[in-house]
Amino acid sequence: VQLQASGGGLVQPGGSLRLSCSTSGFHFDWYAITWFRKAPGKERERVSCIRNVDGTIYHEDSAKGRFTLSRDRDEHTVYLQMNSLKPEDTGVYYCAASTYGCARSWGQQDYRGKGTQVTVSS
C-alpha cells in the first residue's frame, strides 16, 4: 500500500498550489481520502476529505471557499487545489485513507502517507 503526497512548495500569500495524493495497493473506491495538515507547533488537523464510494466532499471551515477536491478514479489519485493561500496554511500536508469515511483523526486512518511541505510566505 502506498499513498504519496506531492505538489508542495513555497508560494506567496494569495497564491495557489495543487497537491496530489497518488495511491496504490488498495481498493480506491472503497476508501475515503483525507488531507491533513501539520503546522509548526500545532496538532495535525484534518483539512478536506472525499468519500470515494459516493463522491461526498467535506472541508473544514478553514478550507471552505478556498480549497477544492477532485479525483481521478482511473489513476487512483486525489487532488487538493488550494487557492487564496494564507500564511496560516503553512505546514506539512499528508493524505490518508480510511474505510471509516471522512474520519477526523489521523489515528483512525487505515493507511497514511508521507507529507509534502507547503510554505506560504512573502
C-alpha angles and dihedrals in degrees: 000000000000136000117178124185117202141160101073124138147128116307135168121246109279092028131118139237133180117214122199129207110198115193138189141163100049138067100276096197093057096058140072114229115214130190117215131188127210109197121191110278094004138098119261108267137192115253108174139344141193125201105216093198091071107000095248112160130204128190128188114237091257090060102039114116093010108055128055132188128213135165142207106214093190092054094037089230132136122203128207111200109198119194133175090024119201131201089251089063088070115120146087111300120212133183125212139177129227137177087204092076120242095349113186097215127079087216092060093060118107095208130021131192135206116267140245123223120241118188121184110192142131 
